[in-house]
Structures are given as structure tokens and as C-alpha cells.
Coordinates of C-alpha atoms and ligand atoms in Angstrom, one line a residue:
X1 CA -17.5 74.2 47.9
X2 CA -13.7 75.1 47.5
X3 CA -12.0 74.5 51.3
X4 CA -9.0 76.0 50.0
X5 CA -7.9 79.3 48.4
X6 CA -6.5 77.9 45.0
X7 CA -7.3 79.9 42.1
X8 CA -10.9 79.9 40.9
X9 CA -10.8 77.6 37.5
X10 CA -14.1 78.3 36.8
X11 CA -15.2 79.8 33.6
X12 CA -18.4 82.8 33.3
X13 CA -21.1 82.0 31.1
X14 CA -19.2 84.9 28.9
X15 CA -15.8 83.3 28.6
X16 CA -17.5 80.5 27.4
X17 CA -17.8 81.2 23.5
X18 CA -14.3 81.6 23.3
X19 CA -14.0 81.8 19.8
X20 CA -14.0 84.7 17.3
X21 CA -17.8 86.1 17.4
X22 CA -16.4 87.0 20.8
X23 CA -15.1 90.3 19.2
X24 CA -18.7 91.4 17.8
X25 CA -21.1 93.3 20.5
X26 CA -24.0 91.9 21.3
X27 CA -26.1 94.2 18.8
X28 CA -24.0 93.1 16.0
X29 CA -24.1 89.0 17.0
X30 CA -27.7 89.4 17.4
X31 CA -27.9 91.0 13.8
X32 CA -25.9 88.3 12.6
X33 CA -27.6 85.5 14.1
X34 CA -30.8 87.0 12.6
X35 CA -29.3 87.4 9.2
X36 CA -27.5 83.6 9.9
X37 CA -31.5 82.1 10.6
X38 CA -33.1 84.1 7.6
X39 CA -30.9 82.9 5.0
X40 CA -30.8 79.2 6.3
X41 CA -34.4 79.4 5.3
X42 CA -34.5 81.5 2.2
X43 CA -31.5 78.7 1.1
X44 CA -33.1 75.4 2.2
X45 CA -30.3 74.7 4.5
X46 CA -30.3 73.3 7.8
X47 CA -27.7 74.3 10.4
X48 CA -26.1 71.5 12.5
X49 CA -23.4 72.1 15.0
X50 CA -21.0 69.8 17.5
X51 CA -21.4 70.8 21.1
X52 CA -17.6 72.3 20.9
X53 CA -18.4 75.0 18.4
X54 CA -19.1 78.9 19.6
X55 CA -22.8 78.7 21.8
X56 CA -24.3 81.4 19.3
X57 CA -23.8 78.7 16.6
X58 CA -25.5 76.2 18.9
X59 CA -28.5 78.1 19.8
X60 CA -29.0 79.5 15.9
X61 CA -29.4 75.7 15.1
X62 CA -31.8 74.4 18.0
X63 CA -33.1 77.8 16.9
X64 CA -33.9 77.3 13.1
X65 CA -34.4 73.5 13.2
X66 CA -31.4 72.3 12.7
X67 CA -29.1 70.5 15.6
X68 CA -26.8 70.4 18.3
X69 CA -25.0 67.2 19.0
X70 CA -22.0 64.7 19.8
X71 CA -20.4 63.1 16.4
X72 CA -22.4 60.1 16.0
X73 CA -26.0 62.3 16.3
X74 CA -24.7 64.9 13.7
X75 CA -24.0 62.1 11.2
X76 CA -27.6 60.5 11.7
X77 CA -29.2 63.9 11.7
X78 CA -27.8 65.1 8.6
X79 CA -28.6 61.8 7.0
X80 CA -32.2 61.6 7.9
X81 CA -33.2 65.5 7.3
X82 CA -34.5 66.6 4.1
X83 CA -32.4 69.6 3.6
X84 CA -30.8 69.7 0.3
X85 CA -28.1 71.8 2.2
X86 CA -26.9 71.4 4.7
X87 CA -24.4 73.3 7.1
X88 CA -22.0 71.8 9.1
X89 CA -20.4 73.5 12.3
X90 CA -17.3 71.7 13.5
X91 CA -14.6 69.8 12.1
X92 CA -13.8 69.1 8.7
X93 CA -14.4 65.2 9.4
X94 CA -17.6 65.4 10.4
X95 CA -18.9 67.6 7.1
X96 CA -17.0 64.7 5.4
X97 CA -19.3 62.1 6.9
X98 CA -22.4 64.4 6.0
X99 CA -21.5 64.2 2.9
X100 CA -20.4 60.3 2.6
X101 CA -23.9 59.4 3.9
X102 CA -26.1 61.7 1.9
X103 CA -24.0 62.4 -1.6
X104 CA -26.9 64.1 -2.8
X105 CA -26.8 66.4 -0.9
X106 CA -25.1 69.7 -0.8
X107 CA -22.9 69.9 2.5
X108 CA -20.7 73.3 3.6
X109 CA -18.6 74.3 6.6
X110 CA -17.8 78.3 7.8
X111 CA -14.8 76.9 7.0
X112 CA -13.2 73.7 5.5
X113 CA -10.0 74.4 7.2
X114 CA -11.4 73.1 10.8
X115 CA -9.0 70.4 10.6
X116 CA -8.6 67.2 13.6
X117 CA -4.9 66.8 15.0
X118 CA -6.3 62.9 14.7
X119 CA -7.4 63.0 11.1
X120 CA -4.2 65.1 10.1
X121 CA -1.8 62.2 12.3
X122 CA -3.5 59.3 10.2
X123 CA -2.6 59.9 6.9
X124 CA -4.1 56.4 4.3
X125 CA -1.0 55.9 2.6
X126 CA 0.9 54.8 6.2
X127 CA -2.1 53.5 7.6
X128 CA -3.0 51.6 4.1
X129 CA 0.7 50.0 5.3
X130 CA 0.1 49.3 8.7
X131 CA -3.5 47.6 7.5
X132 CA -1.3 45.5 5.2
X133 CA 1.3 44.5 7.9
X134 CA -2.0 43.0 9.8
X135 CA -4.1 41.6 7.5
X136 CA -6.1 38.8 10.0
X137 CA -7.2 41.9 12.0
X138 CA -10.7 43.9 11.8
X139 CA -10.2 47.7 11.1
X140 CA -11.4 49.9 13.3
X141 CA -11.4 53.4 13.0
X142 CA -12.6 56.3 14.8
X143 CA -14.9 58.9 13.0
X144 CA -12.4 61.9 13.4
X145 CA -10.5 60.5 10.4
X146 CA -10.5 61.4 6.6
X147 CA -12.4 59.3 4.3
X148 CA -9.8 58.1 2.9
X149 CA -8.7 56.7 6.1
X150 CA -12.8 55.6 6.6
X151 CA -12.7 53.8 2.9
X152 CA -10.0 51.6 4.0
X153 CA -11.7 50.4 7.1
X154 CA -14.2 47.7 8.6
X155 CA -16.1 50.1 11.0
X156 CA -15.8 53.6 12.0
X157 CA -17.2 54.4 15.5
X158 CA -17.6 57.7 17.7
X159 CA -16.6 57.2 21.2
X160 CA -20.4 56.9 21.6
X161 CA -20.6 53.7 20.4
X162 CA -17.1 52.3 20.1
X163 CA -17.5 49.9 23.5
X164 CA -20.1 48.1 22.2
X165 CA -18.9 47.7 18.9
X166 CA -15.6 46.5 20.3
X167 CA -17.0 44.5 22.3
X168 CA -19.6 43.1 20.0
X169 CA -16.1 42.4 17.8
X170 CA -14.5 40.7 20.5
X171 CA -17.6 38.2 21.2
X172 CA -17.3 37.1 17.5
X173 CA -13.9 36.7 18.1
X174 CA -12.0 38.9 15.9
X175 CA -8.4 40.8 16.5
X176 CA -8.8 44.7 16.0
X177 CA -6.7 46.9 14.3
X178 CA -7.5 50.3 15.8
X179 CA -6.7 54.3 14.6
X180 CA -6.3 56.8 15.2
X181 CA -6.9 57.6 18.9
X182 CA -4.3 55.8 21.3
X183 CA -5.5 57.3 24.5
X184 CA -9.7 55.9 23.3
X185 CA -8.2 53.2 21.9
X186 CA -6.3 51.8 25.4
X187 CA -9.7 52.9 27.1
X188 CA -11.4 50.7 25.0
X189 CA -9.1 47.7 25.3
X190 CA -8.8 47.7 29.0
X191 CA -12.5 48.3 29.2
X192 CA -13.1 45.2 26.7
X193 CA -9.7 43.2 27.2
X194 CA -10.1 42.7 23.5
X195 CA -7.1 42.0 21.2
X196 CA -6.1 45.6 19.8
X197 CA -3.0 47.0 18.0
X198 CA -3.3 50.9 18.6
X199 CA -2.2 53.4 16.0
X200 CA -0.9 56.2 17.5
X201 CA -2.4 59.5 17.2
X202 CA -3.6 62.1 19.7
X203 CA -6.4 64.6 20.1
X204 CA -4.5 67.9 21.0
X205 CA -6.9 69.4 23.2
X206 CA -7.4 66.3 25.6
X207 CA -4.1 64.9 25.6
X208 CA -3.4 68.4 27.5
X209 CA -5.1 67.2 31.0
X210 CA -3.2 66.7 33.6
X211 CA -4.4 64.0 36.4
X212 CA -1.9 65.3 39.4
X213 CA -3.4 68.4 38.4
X214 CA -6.9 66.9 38.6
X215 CA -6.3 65.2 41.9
X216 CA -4.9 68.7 43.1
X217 CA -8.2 70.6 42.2
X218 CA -10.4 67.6 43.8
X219 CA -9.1 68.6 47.1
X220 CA -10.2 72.3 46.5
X221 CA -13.8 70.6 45.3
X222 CA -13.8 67.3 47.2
X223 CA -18.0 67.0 45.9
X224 CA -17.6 67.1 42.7
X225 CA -18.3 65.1 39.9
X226 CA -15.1 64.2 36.9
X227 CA -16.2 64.2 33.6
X228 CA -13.9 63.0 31.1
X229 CA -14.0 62.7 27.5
X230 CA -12.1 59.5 27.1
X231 CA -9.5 60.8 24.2
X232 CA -8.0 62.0 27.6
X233 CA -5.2 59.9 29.0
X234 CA -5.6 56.8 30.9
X235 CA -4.3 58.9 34.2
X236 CA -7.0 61.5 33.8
X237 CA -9.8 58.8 33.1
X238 CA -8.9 56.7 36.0
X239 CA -10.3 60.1 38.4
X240 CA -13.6 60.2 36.2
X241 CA -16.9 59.4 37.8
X242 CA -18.2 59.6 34.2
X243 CA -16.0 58.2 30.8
X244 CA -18.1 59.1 27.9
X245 CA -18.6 61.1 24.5
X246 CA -19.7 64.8 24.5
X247 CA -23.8 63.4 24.9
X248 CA -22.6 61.1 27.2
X249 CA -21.0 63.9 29.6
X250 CA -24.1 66.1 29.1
X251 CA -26.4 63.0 30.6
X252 CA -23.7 62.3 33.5
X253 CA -24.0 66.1 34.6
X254 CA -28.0 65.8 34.4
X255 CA -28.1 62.5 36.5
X256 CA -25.2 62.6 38.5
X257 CA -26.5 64.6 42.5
X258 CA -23.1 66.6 42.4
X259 CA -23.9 70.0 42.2
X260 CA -20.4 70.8 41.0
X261 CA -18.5 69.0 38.3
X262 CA -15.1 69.2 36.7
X263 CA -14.8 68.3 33.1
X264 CA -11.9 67.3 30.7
X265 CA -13.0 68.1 27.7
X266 CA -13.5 71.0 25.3
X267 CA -15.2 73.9 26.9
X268 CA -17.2 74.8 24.2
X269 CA -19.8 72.2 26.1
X270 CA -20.2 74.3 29.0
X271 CA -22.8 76.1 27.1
X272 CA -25.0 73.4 27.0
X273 CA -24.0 72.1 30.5
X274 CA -24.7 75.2 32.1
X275 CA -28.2 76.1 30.0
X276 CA -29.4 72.9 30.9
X277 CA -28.0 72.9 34.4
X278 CA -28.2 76.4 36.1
X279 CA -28.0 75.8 39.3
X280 CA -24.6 73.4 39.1
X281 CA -20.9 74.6 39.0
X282 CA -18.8 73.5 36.1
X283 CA -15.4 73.9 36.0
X284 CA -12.6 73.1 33.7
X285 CA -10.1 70.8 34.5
X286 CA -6.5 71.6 34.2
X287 CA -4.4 71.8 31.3
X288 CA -1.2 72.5 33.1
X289 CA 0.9 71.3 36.0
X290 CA 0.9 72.1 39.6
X291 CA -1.7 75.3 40.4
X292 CA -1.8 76.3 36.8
X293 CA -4.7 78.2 35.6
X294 CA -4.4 77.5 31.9
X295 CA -7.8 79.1 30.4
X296 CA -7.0 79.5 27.1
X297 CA -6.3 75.5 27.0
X298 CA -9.1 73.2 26.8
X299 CA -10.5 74.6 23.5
X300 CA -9.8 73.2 20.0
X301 CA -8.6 75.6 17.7
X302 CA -10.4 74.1 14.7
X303 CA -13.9 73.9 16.6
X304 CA -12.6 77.6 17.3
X305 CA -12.9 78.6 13.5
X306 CA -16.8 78.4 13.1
X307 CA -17.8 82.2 13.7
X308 CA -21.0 83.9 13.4
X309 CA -18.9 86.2 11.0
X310 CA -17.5 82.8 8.1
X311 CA -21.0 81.6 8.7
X312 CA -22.7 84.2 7.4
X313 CA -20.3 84.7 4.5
X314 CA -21.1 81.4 3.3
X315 CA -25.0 82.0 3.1
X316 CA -23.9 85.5 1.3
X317 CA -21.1 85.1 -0.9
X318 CA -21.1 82.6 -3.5
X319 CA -17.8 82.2 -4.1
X320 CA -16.8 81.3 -0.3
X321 CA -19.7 79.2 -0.6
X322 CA -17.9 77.2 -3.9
X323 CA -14.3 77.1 -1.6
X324 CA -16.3 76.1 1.6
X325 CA -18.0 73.3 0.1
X326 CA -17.8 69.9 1.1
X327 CA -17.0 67.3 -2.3
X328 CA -15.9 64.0 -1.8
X329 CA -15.0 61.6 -4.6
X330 CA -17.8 59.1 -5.4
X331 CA -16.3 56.1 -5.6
X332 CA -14.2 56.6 -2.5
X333 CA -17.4 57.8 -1.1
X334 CA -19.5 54.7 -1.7
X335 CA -16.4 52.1 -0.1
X336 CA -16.3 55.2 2.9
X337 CA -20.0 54.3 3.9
X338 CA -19.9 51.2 3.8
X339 CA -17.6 51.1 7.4
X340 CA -20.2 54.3 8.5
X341 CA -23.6 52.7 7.7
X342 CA -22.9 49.7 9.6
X343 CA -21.9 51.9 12.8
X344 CA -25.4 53.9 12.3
X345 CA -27.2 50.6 11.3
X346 CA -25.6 49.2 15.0
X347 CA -27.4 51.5 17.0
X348 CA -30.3 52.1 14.9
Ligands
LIG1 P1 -17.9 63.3 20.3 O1 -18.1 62.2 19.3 O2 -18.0 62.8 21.7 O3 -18.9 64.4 20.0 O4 -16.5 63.8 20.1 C1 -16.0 64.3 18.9 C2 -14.7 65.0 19.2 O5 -14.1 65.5 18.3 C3 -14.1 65.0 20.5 O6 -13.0 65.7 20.6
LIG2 FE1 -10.1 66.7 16.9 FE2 -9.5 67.0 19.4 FE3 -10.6 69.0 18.0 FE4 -12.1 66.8 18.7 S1 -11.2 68.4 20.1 S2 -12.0 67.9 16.7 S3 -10.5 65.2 18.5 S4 -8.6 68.1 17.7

């Protein structure tokens, strides 16, 4: 419990779908959401969303079969299902992926301009260079890249599975050539000591943390528990009690005995945190200096651009449906999963 009287950082269970089905009542979200489920059916299409995205979206697809997940689970959902369509809410890499592993496949997003600040600060033709500049090295990139960026690589990894890949690398012992994510990238190294040259690109949102900050709130809630995503700066990770991706946070707030945690990372995964844990606090950690109470921080604003409102346009109008649609070149497509499979094929 707080011992001081610091401002509450704490977010209700309303504040938490930030994004823009905030502006529709309830009656009209729940009229959407049914509309949303009746025409995933009538359309063969399977609805799977990353924990960031608005929790409406969330619950229509644990709602209508599809899934809620972290990167790496999304991929290897939409690969396995037998959809022909599938929909996609997050960011544009991850209907990308969809797409690379199942070309097949129909794949759409609400919207296909949910971009990634670390897709749009790796651009191939610079990092084609830098490849070239270092050619003894293994390429490593993360998935929250274009596939472009993924054709030109060795492995692509989700910070679910990039430690033990790394490492795996390392025992056979090969130099890595790692993009875009500097902040995952130095977690990784010091975790593994392995040989890495960082490219270096940022997520917006969790660059934003702050560890002084942090340490400042800790003193207001010296019992809880810091989860951090670990595209969060080395500062910010060196608090954490648990380093992990989106599923990994979600199993560190089930297991860990705090009944109050503080997490750095988007808040769109305080939905799930708090369905699945009601009787535990979560609260944001700060995005601003000293005492700031920066609420509007913490949430990407590409997650932010799956509504209830684009989703159901795409199931209704066909030519939003043609703009919306995921297409990626075939040949790039076939070099792009080769670096993908193997990650999926890692952890099978
Ligand atoms: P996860 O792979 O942990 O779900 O993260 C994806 C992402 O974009 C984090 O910002
Ligand atoms: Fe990209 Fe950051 Fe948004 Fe994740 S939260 S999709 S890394 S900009």
C-alpha cells in the first residue's frame, strides 16, 4: 500500500481501452462487437489480436475463436488455424508475418497504417549496407521489422524467444548482427555476453520509462512487483523483478505473491492483467520525470488505431477491405520465411 501521498498512477478498468471505441456508449460497442462476431463467421475469418490493442478487440477474439496473444503466439496461431481469413489486430508487422507464413491465405488489419517506430527506423536498403559492412556476422532481427528487413536476415525472433536463440547462436559460436531494437538488443548481450553489433532503433512507447521515476514510485509502493518489457532501457530493466515479452509479463503477475505490480509496458495489457488478476493492483510506470503523472504515455499509437468502428468497416465494406489487405510479394515472401520458420520451428 502507498506510505506516501504521491499522485495515484493507477489506471480504472475504464481508462484502460484507451483507444478510439472509447467514444461509442456501451450500447453501441456492444452492437458493434455483435455485428464484429457475426460477420467473422458469416466471412470465415478468425479474429486475432496482440495484448496492446483496445480490450473490446481482445474479448471479441477469445470470444469468437480467434486469439489473444504476445508476437510470437499470433504468428503460430495464424499459421496453424484453418481460416481462409484471417484478421489481424495490431501492427502492421505482425499482419505481415501472418501473411509470410500462410500466403494462402487472405490476411487484413482495421487498418494497414498501424505502423512500428522499429520497423519504420530499419529501412532494408541501410540495413542491406550495414549487413554488407559485416559479412562473418549471423543476422538477427527482431519480428517488429518489415519483410523486407526479415528477407535479408538469418533469424527473426520476438523477445519471447530471442535469449535462447542468442544464446543457442553464441554456443555454436557465431558473431551477431542485431536490428532493430538497441535497448532488447543490449538486454540480450549482457544477458548472453555474446558478440553483437546493435543497430539502433527504438520502440517509442518504452523508450519513454523513466527508472528515477520508477525508483521514486517504488518508495510510494515499496511491495510491489516491476514488470518490464525489455525494449525498455537498460536503467528501467535493472528495477524489474520480471524482464520478459507481453506473455512473459502476464505469467510473472500470475506467479509472482505481490499483490501490487508496476509495469513498463503498453497499457493496453492491463486488460488482461486485471481480468485474470482481480484482486491485484497494477499500475503504470512513469513516462515522465520527477512526480509526473503522464497517463496518456504508455500507449502506442499504432496499437491505438484498431477500433471496434475500422474493424467492422472492413467485414462491411469491400472496398476498405481491398485497401486494408495485407499482400506481400511472393518471392520476397518465400526468402522472408525462411528466417521466421526457423524461429517457430525453435520452439516448436
Ligand atoms: P511481444 O512480442 O512481447 O508481444 O511484443 C511486441 C511488441 O510490439 C512490444 O512492443
Ligand atoms: Fe512497435 Fe513499440 Fe508499438 Fe510495440 S509498442 S508495436 S515496439 S511502436
Amino acid at each position: 500500500m502507498p506510505n506516501q501521498s504521491l499522485p495515484d498512477y493507477s489506471l480504472s478498468p475504464e481508462q484502460v481501452p484507451l483507444v478510439g471505441s472509447l467514444a461509442l456508449n456501451d450500447t453501441e460497442r456492444s452492437q458493434l462487437k455483435e455485428q464484429i462476431a457475426q460477420k467473422l463467421q458469416a466471412q470465415g475469418a478468425v479474429l486475432i489480436a496482440h495484448y496492446y490493442v483496445d480490450g473490446d478487440i481482445q474479448d471479441l477474439a477469445e470470444q469468437t475463436g480467434g486469439f489473444v496473444s504476445d508476437s510470437l503466439e499470433m504468428a503460430r496461431f495464424g499459421r496453424d488455424h484453418k481460416a481462409e481469413n484471417l484478421v489481424v489486430a495490431g501492427v502492421r508487422f505482425m499482419g505481415e508475418t501472418a501473411k509470410i507464413l500462410s500466403p494462402e491465405k487472405r490476411v487484413f488489419m482495421p487498418t494497414l497504417n498501424a505502423e512500428c517506430s522499429l520497423d519504420l527506423g530499419c529501412p532494408p536498403e541501410d540495413f542491406a549496407q550495414f549487413i554488407q559492412a559485416h559479412p562473418d556476422h549471423t543476422v538477427v532481427v527482431y519480428a517488429n521489422t518489415s519483410a523486407k528487413v526479415k528477407a535479408l536476415a538469418d533469424w527473426v525472433v520476438t523477445s519471447s524467444c530471442a535469449l535462447e536463440i542468442v544464446e543457442s547462436l553464441k554456443a555454436n559460436g557465431e558473431k551477431i548482427l542485431w536490428a532493430p531494437d538497441k535497448h532488447l538488443g543490449a538486454y540480450i548481450q549482457t544477458q548472453t555476453q555474446a558478440d553483437m553489433l546493435l543497430w539502433s532503433g527504438a520502440c517509442v512507447v518504452h523508450e519513454e520509462f523513466k527508472a528515477k521515476a520508477l525508483t521514486d514510485l517504488l518508495r510510494v509502493y515499496p511491495e510491489a512487483g516491476v514488470l518490464v518489457h525489455p525494449e525498455s532501457p537498460a536503467s528501467v530493466i535493472d528495477i524489474a523483478d520480471a524482464v520478459g515479452s507481453t506473455s512473459a509479463i502476464i505469467k510473472a503477475a500470475k506467479e509472482l505473491p505481490n499483490e501490487t505490480f508496476i509495469v513498463a509496458t503498453d497499457r493496453g495489457i492491463f486488460h488482461k492483467l486485471r481480468r485474470e488478476n482481480p484482486n491485484k493492483t497494477f499500475i503504470e510506470a512513469p513516462t515522465a520525470g520527477d512526480g509526473a503523472t503522464c497517463r496518456s504515455c504508455a500507449h502506442c499509437p499504432w496499437m491505438a488505431m484498431n477500433e471496434l468502428r475500422n474493424l467492422d468497416r472492413l467485414l462491411t465494406d469491400a472496398a476498405y477491405r481491398q485497401k486494408n489487405e495485407i499482400l506481400v510479394d511472393p518471392a520476397l515472401g518465400v526468402r522472408a520465411k525462411m528466417p521466421l520458420d526457423r524461429m517457430l520451428d525453435f520452439q516448436a
